[in-house]
């Protein structure tokens, strides 16, 4: 299991939510409250953020060390870097998945960033090949690591390419339907809390087959949108995303929740 965090709103430092908040992602890395598997998120971390310029892709900073060991990030980079949209992850590696940079989230393709918390049971023996077989040449090359999380992201990007007539939210729904259909055929379980963003919209889901889904909370006010595996403070009004739902958020509209 991992812990996730997403922000969109007024430009702020990465440190504000990832380091300084009472139950920040840094705290969740060593003292999580709602993980259903594992005790720590010590197998690396990463953050992706958008610059003010729209003609450059989002930037990535990823490490295979625990966040609490990376003083360069917690004390320096996170306080210097400011963004109006960023996405972050602290990792607890699935047994059998190596701790390496290519397996560290967020994942990036064009303007899209994505993170996933959960698992596909026995991924290498069940859905690894079927998911890869569905990828076009363009999206096959997105995959650099070996995780189920990256394959889910690549499949989402693949469906974006194949279905330009669909909204990104409907593409996410279609992606999940493909994965759940493959999982049913392989008689395996899937657990997924996912957050995706292109810097303008945030898409999220919390769903599962054959196992409980991971936690995911959201909040929105006049200034910002936040999504997180565990609430980062007690001042904000947090809402749990119901199981098997899709969430669409932007600063220009109210949150929209759809059935999966």
mmCIF file of C-alpha atoms in Angstrom:
data_model
loop_
_atom_site.group_PDB
_atom_site.id
_atom_site.type_symbol
_atom_site.label_atom_id
_atom_site.label_comp_id
_atom_site.label_asym_id
_atom_site.label_seq_id
_atom_site.Cartn_x
_atom_site.Cartn_y
_atom_site.Cartn_z
ATOM 1 C CA UNK A 1 0.000 0.000 0.000
ATOM 2 C CA UNK A 2 1.043 3.610 -0.627
ATOM 3 C CA UNK A 3 -0.194 7.031 0.437
ATOM 4 C CA UNK A 4 -1.285 9.632 -2.119
ATOM 5 C CA UNK A 5 -1.809 13.392 -2.198
ATOM 6 C CA UNK A 6 -2.994 15.823 -4.886
ATOM 7 C CA UNK A 7 -3.351 19.619 -4.846
ATOM 8 C CA UNK A 8 -4.819 22.190 -7.223
ATOM 9 C CA UNK A 9 -5.388 25.832 -6.376
ATOM 10 C CA UNK A 10 -3.426 28.950 -5.531
ATOM 11 C CA UNK A 11 0.284 28.551 -5.993
ATOM 12 C CA UNK A 12 1.851 27.151 -2.828
ATOM 13 C CA UNK A 13 5.064 25.469 -1.790
ATOM 14 C CA UNK A 14 5.241 21.689 -1.956
ATOM 15 C CA UNK A 15 6.222 21.715 1.710
ATOM 16 C CA UNK A 16 2.879 23.160 2.815
ATOM 17 C CA UNK A 17 1.009 19.844 2.526
ATOM 18 C CA UNK A 18 3.756 17.318 1.931
ATOM 19 C CA UNK A 19 5.945 18.265 4.910
ATOM 20 C CA UNK A 20 4.426 20.868 7.246
ATOM 21 C CA UNK A 21 0.775 19.811 7.653
ATOM 22 C CA UNK A 22 -0.025 17.990 10.944
ATOM 23 C CA UNK A 23 -0.570 14.676 9.147
ATOM 24 C CA UNK A 24 1.408 15.485 6.008
ATOM 25 C CA UNK A 25 2.538 12.943 3.472
ATOM 26 C CA UNK A 26 5.866 12.938 5.308
ATOM 27 C CA UNK A 27 4.104 11.871 8.528
ATOM 28 C CA UNK A 28 2.030 9.322 6.619
ATOM 29 C CA UNK A 29 5.249 7.773 5.338
ATOM 30 C CA UNK A 30 6.304 6.667 8.841
ATOM 31 C CA UNK A 31 3.031 6.849 10.842
ATOM 32 C CA UNK A 32 0.079 6.009 8.579
ATOM 33 C CA UNK A 33 -3.319 5.583 10.213
ATOM 34 C CA UNK A 34 -5.453 3.829 7.602
ATOM 35 C CA UNK A 35 -3.208 1.403 5.746
ATOM 36 C CA UNK A 36 -4.639 -2.083 5.366
ATOM 37 C CA UNK A 37 -1.307 -3.703 4.418
ATOM 38 C CA UNK A 38 2.197 -2.860 5.599
ATOM 39 C CA UNK A 39 3.350 -0.614 8.423
ATOM 40 C CA UNK A 40 5.487 2.041 6.723
ATOM 41 C CA UNK A 41 5.894 3.746 3.367
ATOM 42 C CA UNK A 42 9.671 3.480 3.258
ATOM 43 C CA UNK A 43 10.247 2.289 -0.314
ATOM 44 C CA UNK A 44 10.658 5.653 -1.995
ATOM 45 C CA UNK A 45 8.550 8.686 -2.802
ATOM 46 C CA UNK A 46 7.894 11.095 -5.616
ATOM 47 C CA UNK A 47 6.182 14.322 -6.577
ATOM 48 C CA UNK A 48 5.137 15.739 -9.936
ATOM 49 C CA UNK A 49 4.283 19.408 -10.381
ATOM 50 C CA UNK A 50 3.240 21.870 -13.077
ATOM 51 C CA UNK A 51 4.992 25.098 -13.962
ATOM 52 C CA UNK A 52 3.125 28.270 -14.882
ATOM 53 C CA UNK A 53 4.082 27.781 -18.538
ATOM 54 C CA UNK A 54 1.653 25.567 -20.408
ATOM 55 C CA UNK A 55 4.144 24.548 -23.091
ATOM 56 C CA UNK A 56 6.293 22.393 -20.811
ATOM 57 C CA UNK A 57 5.408 18.981 -19.350
ATOM 58 C CA UNK A 58 5.119 18.563 -15.580
ATOM 59 C CA UNK A 59 8.328 18.022 -13.650
ATOM 60 C CA UNK A 60 9.195 14.968 -11.560
ATOM 61 C CA UNK A 61 11.299 14.430 -8.456
ATOM 62 C CA UNK A 62 11.544 10.793 -7.365
ATOM 63 C CA UNK A 63 13.679 8.901 -4.867
ATOM 64 C CA UNK A 64 14.040 5.287 -3.765
ATOM 65 C CA UNK A 65 14.852 6.329 -0.185
ATOM 66 C CA UNK A 66 12.151 7.133 2.415
ATOM 67 C CA UNK A 67 10.967 10.729 2.355
ATOM 68 C CA UNK A 68 12.181 11.253 5.921
ATOM 69 C CA UNK A 69 15.759 10.451 4.818
ATOM 70 C CA UNK A 70 15.816 13.005 2.005
ATOM 71 C CA UNK A 71 16.712 16.249 3.780
ATOM 72 C CA UNK A 72 17.413 17.908 0.438
ATOM 73 C CA UNK A 73 13.706 17.550 -0.350
ATOM 74 C CA UNK A 74 12.064 18.114 3.040
ATOM 75 C CA UNK A 75 14.240 21.068 4.089
ATOM 76 C CA UNK A 76 15.153 22.689 0.778
ATOM 77 C CA UNK A 77 13.505 21.710 -2.526
ATOM 78 C CA UNK A 78 9.980 21.402 -1.139
ATOM 79 C CA UNK A 79 10.232 24.925 0.314
ATOM 80 C CA UNK A 80 11.673 26.433 -2.844
ATOM 81 C CA UNK A 81 9.368 24.800 -5.417
ATOM 82 C CA UNK A 82 5.916 26.372 -5.730
ATOM 83 C CA UNK A 83 3.102 25.137 -7.923
ATOM 84 C CA UNK A 84 -0.639 25.518 -8.487
ATOM 85 C CA UNK A 85 -0.981 21.776 -9.112
ATOM 86 C CA UNK A 86 1.028 18.828 -7.863
ATOM 87 C CA UNK A 87 0.668 15.117 -7.216
ATOM 88 C CA UNK A 88 2.694 13.040 -4.739
ATOM 89 C CA UNK A 89 3.179 9.512 -3.459
ATOM 90 C CA UNK A 90 5.015 7.689 -0.672
ATOM 91 C CA UNK A 91 5.578 4.032 -1.485
ATOM 92 C CA UNK A 92 5.193 0.747 0.334
ATOM 93 C CA UNK A 93 6.343 -1.744 -2.294
ATOM 94 C CA UNK A 94 4.234 -4.797 -3.066
ATOM 95 C CA UNK A 95 6.212 -7.925 -2.093
ATOM 96 C CA UNK A 96 8.248 -9.052 -5.072
ATOM 97 C CA UNK A 97 8.341 -5.616 -6.710
ATOM 98 C CA UNK A 98 11.858 -4.105 -6.630
ATOM 99 C CA UNK A 99 12.595 -0.736 -5.067
ATOM 100 C CA UNK A 100 13.956 1.200 -8.039
ATOM 101 C CA UNK A 101 13.428 4.589 -9.650
ATOM 102 C CA UNK A 102 11.328 3.276 -12.534
ATOM 103 C CA UNK A 103 8.865 1.761 -10.042
ATOM 104 C CA UNK A 104 8.471 5.035 -8.136
ATOM 105 C CA UNK A 105 5.391 7.196 -8.696
ATOM 106 C CA UNK A 106 4.083 9.585 -10.006
ATOM 107 C CA UNK A 107 4.103 8.426 -13.611
ATOM 108 C CA UNK A 108 4.053 10.952 -16.455
ATOM 109 C CA UNK A 109 2.916 11.019 -20.068
ATOM 110 C CA UNK A 110 2.612 14.330 -21.891
ATOM 111 C CA UNK A 111 0.590 16.646 -19.648
ATOM 112 C CA UNK A 112 -0.758 13.750 -17.556
ATOM 113 C CA UNK A 113 0.430 12.644 -14.126
ATOM 114 C CA UNK A 114 -0.895 9.592 -12.308
ATOM 115 C CA UNK A 115 -0.595 7.761 -9.000
ATOM 116 C CA UNK A 116 -2.159 4.520 -7.787
ATOM 117 C CA UNK A 117 -2.521 2.937 -4.366
ATOM 118 C CA UNK A 118 -3.550 -0.698 -4.229
ATOM 119 C CA UNK A 119 -2.623 -3.890 -6.033
ATOM 120 C CA UNK A 120 -3.485 -6.466 -8.639
ATOM 121 C CA UNK A 121 -3.104 -9.790 -6.854
ATOM 122 C CA UNK A 122 -0.272 -11.904 -8.291
ATOM 123 C CA UNK A 123 0.148 -9.297 -11.023
ATOM 124 C CA UNK A 124 3.089 -10.941 -12.811
ATOM 125 C CA UNK A 125 1.221 -14.254 -13.040
ATOM 126 C CA UNK A 126 -2.227 -12.871 -13.889
ATOM 127 C CA UNK A 127 -2.693 -9.502 -15.654
ATOM 128 C CA UNK A 128 0.871 -8.514 -16.575
ATOM 129 C CA UNK A 129 0.772 -10.015 -20.057
ATOM 130 C CA UNK A 130 -2.927 -9.320 -20.843
ATOM 131 C CA UNK A 131 -2.541 -5.631 -19.953
ATOM 132 C CA UNK A 132 0.676 -5.239 -21.958
ATOM 133 C CA UNK A 133 -0.924 -6.939 -24.956
ATOM 134 C CA UNK A 134 -3.586 -4.205 -25.080
ATOM 135 C CA UNK A 135 -1.049 -1.374 -25.349
ATOM 136 C CA UNK A 136 -0.274 0.347 -28.638
ATOM 137 C CA UNK A 137 3.361 0.873 -29.607
ATOM 138 C CA UNK A 138 3.191 4.468 -28.353
ATOM 139 C CA UNK A 139 1.879 3.577 -24.908
ATOM 140 C CA UNK A 140 3.855 0.349 -24.595
ATOM 141 C CA UNK A 141 6.953 2.535 -24.376
ATOM 142 C CA UNK A 142 5.501 4.442 -21.427
ATOM 143 C CA UNK A 143 6.222 1.443 -19.216
ATOM 144 C CA UNK A 144 9.747 1.554 -17.799
ATOM 145 C CA UNK A 145 9.246 -0.429 -14.587
ATOM 146 C CA UNK A 146 7.416 -3.558 -13.485
ATOM 147 C CA UNK A 147 4.556 -2.411 -11.246
ATOM 148 C CA UNK A 148 0.839 -2.899 -11.678
ATOM 149 C CA UNK A 149 0.491 0.839 -10.951
ATOM 150 C CA UNK A 150 2.496 1.855 -14.011
ATOM 151 C CA UNK A 151 0.623 -0.600 -16.220
ATOM 152 C CA UNK A 152 -2.686 0.876 -15.042
ATOM 153 C CA UNK A 153 -1.413 4.353 -15.945
ATOM 154 C CA UNK A 154 -0.178 3.172 -19.352
ATOM 155 C CA UNK A 155 -3.522 1.519 -20.078
ATOM 156 C CA UNK A 156 -5.332 4.772 -19.211
ATOM 157 C CA UNK A 157 -3.042 6.695 -21.601
ATOM 158 C CA UNK A 158 -3.629 4.044 -24.265
ATOM 159 C CA UNK A 159 -7.391 4.444 -23.983
ATOM 160 C CA UNK A 160 -6.971 8.235 -24.240
ATOM 161 C CA UNK A 161 -5.190 7.760 -27.560
ATOM 162 C CA UNK A 162 -7.691 5.232 -28.898
ATOM 163 C CA UNK A 163 -10.808 7.147 -27.803
ATOM 164 C CA UNK A 164 -10.300 10.877 -28.457
ATOM 165 C CA UNK A 165 -14.068 11.322 -28.596
ATOM 166 C CA UNK A 166 -14.419 10.375 -24.907
ATOM 167 C CA UNK A 167 -13.871 12.654 -21.952
ATOM 168 C CA UNK A 168 -10.904 11.713 -19.727
ATOM 169 C CA UNK A 169 -13.329 10.635 -16.986
ATOM 170 C CA UNK A 170 -15.073 8.235 -19.356
ATOM 171 C CA UNK A 171 -11.656 6.984 -20.457
ATOM 172 C CA UNK A 172 -10.831 6.243 -16.828
ATOM 173 C CA UNK A 173 -14.109 4.354 -16.446
ATOM 174 C CA UNK A 174 -13.378 2.355 -19.586
ATOM 175 C CA UNK A 175 -9.845 1.603 -18.373
ATOM 176 C CA UNK A 176 -11.166 0.242 -15.089
ATOM 177 C CA UNK A 177 -13.818 -1.809 -16.846
ATOM 178 C CA UNK A 178 -11.096 -3.429 -18.979
ATOM 179 C CA UNK A 179 -8.977 -4.212 -15.928
ATOM 180 C CA UNK A 180 -11.886 -5.628 -13.942
ATOM 181 C CA UNK A 181 -12.957 -7.774 -16.893
ATOM 182 C CA UNK A 182 -9.424 -9.142 -17.245
ATOM 183 C CA UNK A 183 -9.276 -9.725 -13.480
ATOM 184 C CA UNK A 184 -12.539 -11.661 -13.542
ATOM 185 C CA UNK A 185 -11.236 -13.882 -16.331
ATOM 186 C CA UNK A 186 -8.010 -14.463 -14.417
ATOM 187 C CA UNK A 187 -9.867 -14.968 -11.126
ATOM 188 C CA UNK A 188 -7.746 -12.407 -9.356
ATOM 189 C CA UNK A 189 -8.525 -9.400 -7.164
ATOM 190 C CA UNK A 190 -7.928 -5.714 -7.852
ATOM 191 C CA UNK A 191 -7.677 -2.825 -5.407
ATOM 192 C CA UNK A 192 -7.360 0.724 -6.720
ATOM 193 C CA UNK A 193 -7.336 4.259 -5.444
ATOM 194 C CA UNK A 194 -6.144 6.349 -8.395
ATOM 195 C CA UNK A 195 -5.579 10.054 -8.960
ATOM 196 C CA UNK A 196 -4.857 11.500 -12.414
ATOM 197 C CA UNK A 197 -4.426 15.102 -13.523
ATOM 198 C CA UNK A 198 -3.519 17.122 -16.597
ATOM 199 C CA UNK A 199 -3.080 20.303 -14.547
ATOM 200 C CA UNK A 200 -6.621 21.480 -15.342
ATOM 201 C CA UNK A 201 -8.796 18.605 -14.130
ATOM 202 C CA UNK A 202 -8.313 15.998 -11.429
ATOM 203 C CA UNK A 203 -9.806 12.531 -11.899
ATOM 204 C CA UNK A 204 -9.972 10.008 -9.094
ATOM 205 C CA UNK A 205 -11.472 6.651 -8.292
ATOM 206 C CA UNK A 206 -11.747 4.261 -5.374
ATOM 207 C CA UNK A 207 -12.751 0.783 -6.466
ATOM 208 C CA UNK A 208 -12.001 -2.894 -5.939
ATOM 209 C CA UNK A 209 -12.905 -6.449 -6.921
ATOM 210 C CA UNK A 210 -12.624 -9.248 -4.374
ATOM 211 C CA UNK A 211 -10.987 -7.063 -1.713
ATOM 212 C CA UNK A 212 -11.706 -3.780 0.117
ATOM 213 C CA UNK A 213 -10.529 -0.634 -1.720
ATOM 214 C CA UNK A 214 -7.933 1.740 -0.219
ATOM 215 C CA UNK A 215 -9.078 4.949 1.434
ATOM 216 C CA UNK A 216 -9.317 8.237 -0.451
ATOM 217 C CA UNK A 217 -10.592 11.610 0.793
ATOM 218 C CA UNK A 218 -11.299 14.869 -1.024
ATOM 219 C CA UNK A 219 -11.977 18.496 -0.158
ATOM 220 C CA UNK A 220 -12.709 21.642 -2.146
ATOM 221 C CA UNK A 221 -13.169 25.270 -1.175
ATOM 222 C CA UNK A 222 -12.905 28.599 -2.972
ATOM 223 C CA UNK A 223 -9.111 28.437 -3.069
ATOM 224 C CA UNK A 224 -8.057 24.828 -3.530
ATOM 225 C CA UNK A 225 -8.750 21.177 -4.202
ATOM 226 C CA UNK A 226 -7.098 18.411 -2.216
ATOM 227 C CA UNK A 227 -7.213 14.622 -2.391
ATOM 228 C CA UNK A 228 -5.383 12.355 0.015
ATOM 229 C CA UNK A 229 -5.232 8.801 1.335
ATOM 230 C CA UNK A 230 -5.543 10.189 4.872
ATOM 231 C CA UNK A 231 -6.676 13.698 5.886
ATOM 232 C CA UNK A 232 -3.629 15.916 6.358
ATOM 233 C CA UNK A 233 -5.293 18.156 8.958
ATOM 234 C CA UNK A 234 -8.369 18.492 11.161
ATOM 235 C CA UNK A 235 -9.360 22.013 10.046
ATOM 236 C CA UNK A 236 -10.408 21.005 6.546
ATOM 237 C CA UNK A 237 -13.767 19.361 5.866
ATOM 238 C CA UNK A 238 -12.800 16.043 4.295
ATOM 239 C CA UNK A 239 -15.198 13.743 2.449
ATOM 240 C CA UNK A 240 -14.486 10.027 1.912
ATOM 241 C CA UNK A 241 -14.925 8.969 -1.692
ATOM 242 C CA UNK A 242 -17.517 6.161 -1.729
ATOM 243 C CA UNK A 243 -16.508 2.748 -2.988
ATOM 244 C CA UNK A 244 -16.755 2.128 -6.742
ATOM 245 C CA UNK A 245 -17.150 5.777 -7.655
ATOM 246 C CA UNK A 246 -15.437 8.179 -10.041
ATOM 247 C CA UNK A 247 -14.670 11.769 -9.049
ATOM 248 C CA UNK A 248 -14.137 14.743 -11.380
ATOM 249 C CA UNK A 249 -12.795 17.994 -9.926
ATOM 250 C CA UNK A 250 -11.732 21.393 -11.244
ATOM 251 C CA UNK A 251 -11.446 24.888 -9.838
ATOM 252 C CA UNK A 252 -14.168 26.098 -12.213
ATOM 253 C CA UNK A 253 -16.929 23.754 -11.057
ATOM 254 C CA UNK A 254 -18.325 21.754 -8.194
ATOM 255 C CA UNK A 255 -17.081 18.186 -7.679
ATOM 256 C CA UNK A 256 -18.939 15.552 -9.686
ATOM 257 C CA UNK A 257 -19.241 11.938 -8.493
ATOM 258 C CA UNK A 258 -20.275 9.177 -10.873
ATOM 259 C CA UNK A 259 -20.979 5.471 -10.494
ATOM 260 C CA UNK A 260 -18.235 3.199 -11.764
#
